[in-house]
Amino acid sequence: MQAQRESKFISEIISEDKICQVESLIKQLDLVRHIAESGFWLSTDELAILLNLDGSFIRSLDNEIAAPNPNYKFFWRNFECILADRQFEKGFWLLRTRDNSLVNTSINKDQERGQEFSKGAANHTNQASNSAITSKTITSEAIPSEAISLNPPPETKVIPTPYALIENFLSQSQLNDLLRYSIRKQAEFVPTSNSANDPNYRKSFFLAHFPEFSELMIDRVRKITPQIIKHLDINNFAIGQIESQLTAHNHGNFYKIHNDSGSPEDESRILTYVYYFNREPKAFTGGELVIYDSKIENGYYVAANSFKTIKPTNNTIIFFPSHCMHEVLPVSCPSEYFADSRFTINGWVRHV
Ligand SMILES: O=C(O)CCC(=O)C(=O)O
Ligand SMILES: [Fe+2]
């Protein structure tokens, strides 16, 4: 009798415990959905608390934050956690509900349940491993629940990056004036920063305010953009704001691989332009712009292995799609004179 009472008591404790687990799971999922809907960014520490991530996984996220991979994301249940920005060496994450429209309806109910309730850790995948388990045709047979991916299939096709180069973009007198102006403004140039705030990611100087030439450049870029759109054979778009900055790369300066439209506030950038100018004879070497071809992985553009190398040529402008990965190779400028820098006016054409 005593033993019977005890076992009943134990089973009540176990089931209450299970109810608590389910209740806290529901609370957690509600919170995650709430954050996803709000669009607020979470730091890695906050994300770790919210999703109850384990230490080794958090360390792997820290590695991703340090790595120059602006498009990193991982999956947690039916949410995507996207590395939105790097600020003060910390990663900030945007949560989004995954688009399940590609879920094959032939997944049977048991498998769906397996996916929904499999442990969080099983769903933490980086892009590479995730694509490895992604299958175009998910059938109901013989697939362990953890191997089912609700992702679109990986697109491994290499998409060549189109670009347009225009030589002698400004008149000789405009070019001379611009060069003189830039050299005179040396004291107003400030070091560039980047979203990772990592000095090993980008080193150069820029001038944000230069109305005497930004207006000229923006006007020229606006007028030529319709032709560029045709030449690059990209979808037409309504031209909105055009940004511009004046940059100087001197000895040892560089900008590692990145794209220009990866963060939410830069999403509307469609075209990147870079106008190169320098003193003649040219007193620097290097500083080539490397533009990578693209592959689509998990719905994101990532760099393919193939690329084009563009030599910065005086009075030449290049246009290419802002979502494409690119980098500026280190500049060697033995004199280290500011006047000998690799100068650019560069910026972005946004859609409205
Ligand atoms: O200077 C260049 O060639 C490219 C600069 C660049 O990629 C940028 O400012 O985003
Ligand atoms: Fe860029």
Coordinates of C-alpha atoms and ligand atoms in Angstrom, one line a residue:
M1 CA 0.0 0.0 0.0
Q2 CA 2.8 2.3 1.1
A3 CA 4.8 1.3 -2.1
Q4 CA 1.7 2.0 -4.3
R5 CA 1.3 5.4 -2.8
E6 CA 4.9 6.3 -3.3
S7 CA 4.9 5.2 -7.0
K8 CA 1.7 7.3 -7.6
F9 CA 3.4 10.2 -5.9
I10 CA 6.6 9.8 -8.1
S11 CA 4.5 9.6 -11.3
E12 CA 2.7 12.8 -10.3
I13 CA 6.0 14.5 -9.8
I14 CA 7.3 13.4 -13.1
S15 CA 4.3 14.5 -15.0
E16 CA 4.2 17.9 -13.2
D17 CA 7.8 18.2 -14.2
K18 CA 7.0 17.5 -17.8
I19 CA 4.2 20.0 -17.7
C20 CA 6.6 22.6 -16.4
Q21 CA 9.0 21.8 -19.2
V22 CA 6.3 22.2 -21.8
E23 CA 5.2 25.4 -20.2
S24 CA 8.7 26.9 -20.2
L25 CA 9.2 25.7 -23.8
I26 CA 6.0 27.5 -24.9
K27 CA 7.1 30.7 -23.0
Q28 CA 10.5 30.5 -24.6
L29 CA 9.0 30.0 -28.1
D30 CA 6.7 32.9 -27.5
L31 CA 9.6 35.1 -26.5
V32 CA 11.6 34.1 -29.5
R33 CA 8.7 34.9 -31.8
H34 CA 8.1 38.2 -30.1
I35 CA 11.8 39.2 -30.7
A36 CA 11.6 38.0 -34.3
E37 CA 8.5 40.1 -34.9
S38 CA 10.0 43.2 -33.2
G39 CA 13.1 43.2 -35.5
F40 CA 15.2 44.0 -32.5
W41 CA 18.8 42.9 -32.6
L42 CA 20.2 40.8 -29.7
S43 CA 23.8 40.5 -28.7
T44 CA 25.4 37.0 -28.7
D45 CA 25.1 36.9 -24.9
E46 CA 21.4 37.8 -25.0
L47 CA 20.8 35.3 -27.8
A48 CA 22.5 32.6 -25.8
I49 CA 20.2 33.2 -22.8
L50 CA 17.1 33.4 -25.0
L51 CA 17.8 30.2 -26.9
N52 CA 19.6 28.4 -24.1
L53 CA 22.7 27.8 -26.2
D54 CA 25.5 25.7 -24.9
G55 CA 29.1 27.0 -24.3
S56 CA 30.8 25.4 -27.3
F57 CA 28.1 26.6 -29.7
I58 CA 28.5 30.2 -28.3
R59 CA 32.3 29.9 -28.9
S60 CA 31.6 28.9 -32.5
L61 CA 29.4 31.9 -32.9
D62 CA 32.2 34.1 -31.5
N63 CA 34.5 32.7 -34.2
E64 CA 31.9 33.6 -36.9
I65 CA 31.7 37.1 -35.5
A66 CA 35.5 37.5 -35.8
A67 CA 35.5 35.9 -39.3
P68 CA 34.9 38.1 -42.4
N69 CA 31.7 36.4 -43.3
P70 CA 29.0 39.1 -43.3
N71 CA 26.2 36.7 -44.2
Y72 CA 26.5 34.2 -41.4
K73 CA 23.4 32.7 -40.1
F74 CA 22.2 29.6 -38.2
F75 CA 18.9 27.9 -37.6
W76 CA 17.1 27.4 -34.4
R77 CA 13.9 25.4 -34.8
N78 CA 11.9 27.3 -37.3
F79 CA 13.8 30.6 -36.8
E80 CA 16.8 32.0 -38.6
C81 CA 19.4 33.8 -36.5
I82 CA 21.2 36.2 -38.9
L83 CA 24.4 38.0 -37.9
A84 CA 23.1 41.5 -38.6
D85 CA 26.1 43.6 -37.5
R86 CA 29.3 43.7 -35.5
Q87 CA 29.6 46.6 -33.1
F88 CA 32.5 47.0 -30.6
E89 CA 33.7 43.5 -31.4
K90 CA 30.3 42.1 -30.4
G91 CA 27.9 40.3 -32.8
F92 CA 24.3 41.4 -33.0
W93 CA 21.7 39.0 -34.3
L94 CA 18.4 39.5 -36.1
L95 CA 15.8 36.7 -35.7
R96 CA 13.4 35.8 -38.5
T97 CA 10.8 33.2 -38.8
R98 CA 11.9 30.8 -41.5
D99 CA 10.0 30.6 -44.7
N100 CA 8.6 27.1 -44.7
S101 CA 6.9 27.3 -48.0
L102 CA 9.4 24.8 -49.4
V103 CA 8.5 22.1 -46.8
N104 CA 7.5 19.1 -48.7
T105 CA 4.0 18.1 -47.8
S106 CA 4.9 14.4 -48.0
I107 CA 6.8 14.7 -44.6
N108 CA 4.6 12.6 -42.4
K109 CA 3.3 13.9 -39.1
D110 CA 5.8 11.8 -37.0
Q111 CA 8.7 13.4 -38.8
E112 CA 7.3 16.8 -38.4
R113 CA 7.0 16.3 -34.7
G114 CA 10.5 15.0 -34.6
Q115 CA 11.7 18.2 -36.3
E116 CA 9.7 20.4 -34.0
F117 CA 10.7 18.9 -30.8
S118 CA 14.2 17.7 -31.5
K119 CA 16.7 19.3 -29.2
G120 CA 17.7 22.9 -30.0
A121 CA 21.4 21.9 -30.4
A122 CA 20.5 19.5 -33.2
N123 CA 19.3 22.4 -35.2
H124 CA 22.4 24.5 -34.9
T125 CA 24.0 24.3 -38.2
N126 CA 26.4 26.5 -40.0
Q127 CA 25.9 27.2 -43.6
A128 CA 28.2 24.4 -44.8
S129 CA 26.8 21.6 -42.7
N130 CA 23.3 22.8 -43.3
S131 CA 23.6 22.6 -47.0
A132 CA 25.2 19.2 -46.7
I133 CA 22.0 17.8 -45.2
T134 CA 19.6 19.7 -47.4
S135 CA 17.7 17.6 -49.9
K136 CA 15.7 18.7 -52.9
T137 CA 13.2 15.9 -52.6
I138 CA 12.3 15.2 -49.0
T139 CA 10.3 12.0 -49.0
S140 CA 8.5 10.4 -46.1
E141 CA 10.7 7.3 -46.0
A142 CA 14.0 6.5 -44.3
I143 CA 15.0 10.0 -43.3
P144 CA 15.9 10.4 -39.6
S145 CA 13.9 13.4 -38.2
E146 CA 17.1 15.4 -37.5
A147 CA 18.2 15.1 -41.1
I148 CA 15.2 16.8 -42.5
S149 CA 15.9 20.3 -43.6
L150 CA 13.2 22.8 -44.3
N151 CA 15.7 24.8 -46.2
P152 CA 15.6 25.6 -49.9
P153 CA 18.1 23.5 -51.8
P154 CA 21.6 24.8 -52.0
E155 CA 22.3 26.6 -55.2
T156 CA 25.9 25.8 -56.1
K157 CA 25.8 27.4 -59.6
V158 CA 28.4 30.2 -59.9
I159 CA 26.9 33.5 -60.9
P160 CA 29.4 35.7 -62.6
T161 CA 29.5 39.2 -61.2
P162 CA 28.8 41.7 -64.0
Y163 CA 30.7 45.0 -63.8
A164 CA 31.0 48.1 -66.0
L165 CA 34.2 50.2 -66.3
I166 CA 34.3 53.6 -67.8
E167 CA 37.6 55.3 -68.5
N168 CA 38.2 59.0 -68.6
F169 CA 35.1 59.6 -66.6
L170 CA 35.8 63.2 -65.6
S171 CA 37.4 65.9 -67.8
Q172 CA 41.1 66.6 -67.3
S173 CA 40.4 69.9 -65.5
Q174 CA 37.7 68.3 -63.2
L175 CA 40.2 65.6 -62.3
N176 CA 43.0 68.1 -61.6
D177 CA 40.7 70.1 -59.4
L178 CA 39.5 67.1 -57.5
L179 CA 43.0 65.9 -56.9
R180 CA 44.2 69.3 -55.6
Y181 CA 41.0 69.6 -53.5
S182 CA 41.5 66.1 -51.9
I183 CA 45.2 66.8 -51.0
R184 CA 44.2 70.2 -49.5
K185 CA 41.6 68.5 -47.4
Q186 CA 44.1 66.0 -45.8
A187 CA 43.5 67.2 -42.3
E188 CA 39.7 66.5 -42.6
F189 CA 40.1 62.9 -43.5
V190 CA 39.3 60.5 -40.7
P191 CA 40.0 56.7 -40.4
T192 CA 37.3 54.5 -41.8
S193 CA 35.4 52.2 -39.5
N194 CA 33.4 49.1 -40.3
S195 CA 30.5 47.3 -38.7
A196 CA 32.9 44.8 -37.0
N197 CA 35.0 47.7 -35.6
D198 CA 37.9 45.5 -36.3
P199 CA 41.1 47.3 -37.3
N200 CA 42.3 44.2 -39.1
Y201 CA 39.2 44.4 -41.4
R202 CA 39.6 47.7 -42.9
K203 CA 42.3 50.5 -42.9
S204 CA 41.8 53.7 -44.9
F205 CA 40.7 57.3 -44.5
F206 CA 37.7 59.0 -45.7
L207 CA 36.0 62.4 -46.0
A208 CA 32.2 62.4 -45.7
H209 CA 31.6 66.0 -46.5
F210 CA 32.9 67.3 -49.9
P211 CA 29.9 69.1 -51.5
E212 CA 32.1 70.6 -54.2
F213 CA 32.6 67.2 -55.8
S214 CA 30.0 64.9 -54.3
E215 CA 27.2 66.8 -56.1
L216 CA 29.1 66.5 -59.4
M217 CA 29.7 62.8 -58.9
I218 CA 26.2 62.0 -57.7
D219 CA 24.8 63.9 -60.7
R220 CA 27.0 62.0 -63.2
V221 CA 26.2 58.7 -61.5
R222 CA 22.5 59.3 -61.5
K223 CA 22.5 60.2 -65.2
I224 CA 24.5 57.2 -66.3
T225 CA 22.8 54.6 -64.0
P226 CA 20.0 53.6 -66.5
Q227 CA 22.7 52.7 -69.0
I228 CA 24.7 50.8 -66.3
I229 CA 21.5 48.8 -65.4
K230 CA 21.2 47.7 -69.0
H231 CA 24.9 47.0 -69.4
L232 CA 25.0 44.8 -66.3
D233 CA 21.7 43.2 -67.3
I234 CA 20.2 43.5 -63.8
N235 CA 16.6 44.1 -62.9
N236 CA 15.5 47.6 -63.5
F237 CA 14.8 49.6 -60.3
A238 CA 13.6 53.1 -59.3
I239 CA 16.7 55.1 -58.5
G240 CA 16.6 56.6 -55.0
Q241 CA 19.3 58.1 -52.8
I242 CA 22.9 58.1 -54.1
E243 CA 25.6 58.1 -51.5
S244 CA 29.2 59.2 -51.9
Q245 CA 32.4 59.4 -49.9
L246 CA 36.0 60.4 -50.7
T247 CA 38.5 57.8 -49.6
A248 CA 42.3 57.6 -49.4
H249 CA 44.3 54.3 -49.1
N250 CA 47.9 54.9 -48.2
H251 CA 50.7 52.5 -47.4
G252 CA 49.4 49.2 -45.9
N253 CA 45.8 50.2 -46.2
F254 CA 43.2 47.6 -47.3
Y255 CA 39.6 46.5 -47.0
K256 CA 38.9 42.8 -46.5
I257 CA 36.2 40.8 -48.2
H258 CA 32.7 42.2 -47.6
N259 CA 29.5 43.2 -49.5
D260 CA 27.9 46.6 -49.3
S261 CA 24.3 45.7 -48.7
G262 CA 24.3 43.0 -46.0
S263 CA 23.0 45.0 -43.0
P264 CA 19.3 46.0 -42.7
E265 CA 20.0 49.7 -43.2
D266 CA 22.0 49.0 -46.4
E267 CA 19.6 46.6 -47.9
S268 CA 18.4 49.1 -50.5
R269 CA 21.8 49.6 -52.0
I270 CA 21.7 48.1 -55.5
L271 CA 24.8 49.4 -57.2
T272 CA 28.3 50.2 -55.9
Y273 CA 30.4 52.6 -57.8
V274 CA 34.1 53.4 -57.3
Y275 CA 35.8 56.3 -59.1
Y276 CA 39.6 56.1 -58.9
F277 CA 42.0 59.0 -59.1
N278 CA 45.7 59.5 -58.2
R279 CA 48.7 61.7 -58.8
E280 CA 50.7 61.0 -61.9
P281 CA 53.1 59.3 -62.0
K282 CA 51.3 56.8 -59.8
A283 CA 53.3 56.4 -56.6
F284 CA 51.6 53.3 -55.2
T285 CA 51.1 49.7 -56.2
G286 CA 48.5 47.2 -55.1
G287 CA 45.1 48.3 -54.0
E288 CA 43.4 46.2 -56.6
L289 CA 39.7 45.7 -56.2
V290 CA 38.8 42.0 -56.2
I291 CA 35.2 41.2 -57.2
Y292 CA 34.1 37.7 -56.4
D293 CA 31.5 35.8 -58.4
S294 CA 28.6 34.6 -56.3
K295 CA 26.9 31.5 -55.3
I296 CA 23.6 31.3 -53.5
E297 CA 23.6 29.5 -50.2
N298 CA 20.6 29.4 -47.9
G299 CA 19.1 32.2 -49.9
Y300 CA 22.1 34.4 -49.4
Y301 CA 24.8 35.5 -51.9
V302 CA 28.2 34.3 -50.8
A303 CA 31.6 34.5 -52.6
A304 CA 32.4 31.8 -55.1
N305 CA 36.0 30.8 -55.7
S306 CA 36.3 32.7 -59.0
F307 CA 36.9 36.5 -59.1
K308 CA 38.0 39.4 -61.2
T309 CA 40.9 41.7 -60.3
I310 CA 40.4 45.4 -61.2
K311 CA 43.5 47.6 -61.2
P312 CA 42.7 51.1 -59.8
T313 CA 43.2 53.3 -62.9
N314 CA 43.3 57.0 -62.7
N315 CA 40.0 58.7 -63.8
T316 CA 38.2 55.4 -64.2
I317 CA 34.9 54.4 -62.6
I318 CA 33.6 50.9 -61.9
F319 CA 30.0 49.8 -61.2
F320 CA 29.0 46.4 -59.8
P321 CA 26.0 45.0 -57.8
S322 CA 26.3 45.9 -54.1
H323 CA 25.4 42.4 -52.9
C324 CA 28.5 40.9 -54.5
M325 CA 31.5 40.2 -52.3
H326 CA 34.6 42.2 -52.9
E327 CA 37.8 43.4 -51.3
V328 CA 40.6 45.9 -51.6
L329 CA 44.1 44.4 -51.6
P330 CA 46.8 46.1 -49.5
V331 CA 48.3 49.2 -51.0
S332 CA 52.0 49.8 -51.1
C333 CA 52.9 53.5 -51.1
P334 CA 56.6 53.8 -50.2
S335 CA 56.6 57.6 -49.8
E336 CA 53.7 57.4 -47.4
Y337 CA 52.8 60.9 -48.6
F338 CA 49.1 61.5 -48.4
A339 CA 49.2 63.1 -51.9
D340 CA 50.5 59.8 -53.3
S341 CA 47.4 57.8 -52.0
R342 CA 45.0 55.7 -53.9
F343 CA 42.0 58.1 -53.9
T344 CA 38.4 57.2 -54.7
I345 CA 35.0 58.7 -54.7
N346 CA 32.8 55.8 -54.1
G347 CA 29.3 55.2 -53.1
W348 CA 26.0 53.4 -53.7
V349 CA 22.9 53.8 -55.7
R350 CA 19.9 52.8 -53.6
H351 CA 16.4 51.9 -54.9
V352 CA 13.6 54.1 -53.6
Ligands
LIG1 O1 38.0 51.3 -53.0 C1 37.5 50.3 -53.6 O2 38.0 49.8 -54.6 C2 36.3 49.6 -53.0 C3 35.8 50.3 -51.7 C4 34.7 49.5 -51.1 O3 34.5 48.3 -51.3 C5 33.8 50.2 -50.2 O4 34.0 51.3 -49.8 O5 32.8 49.6 -49.8
FE2 FE 32.6 47.7 -50.6

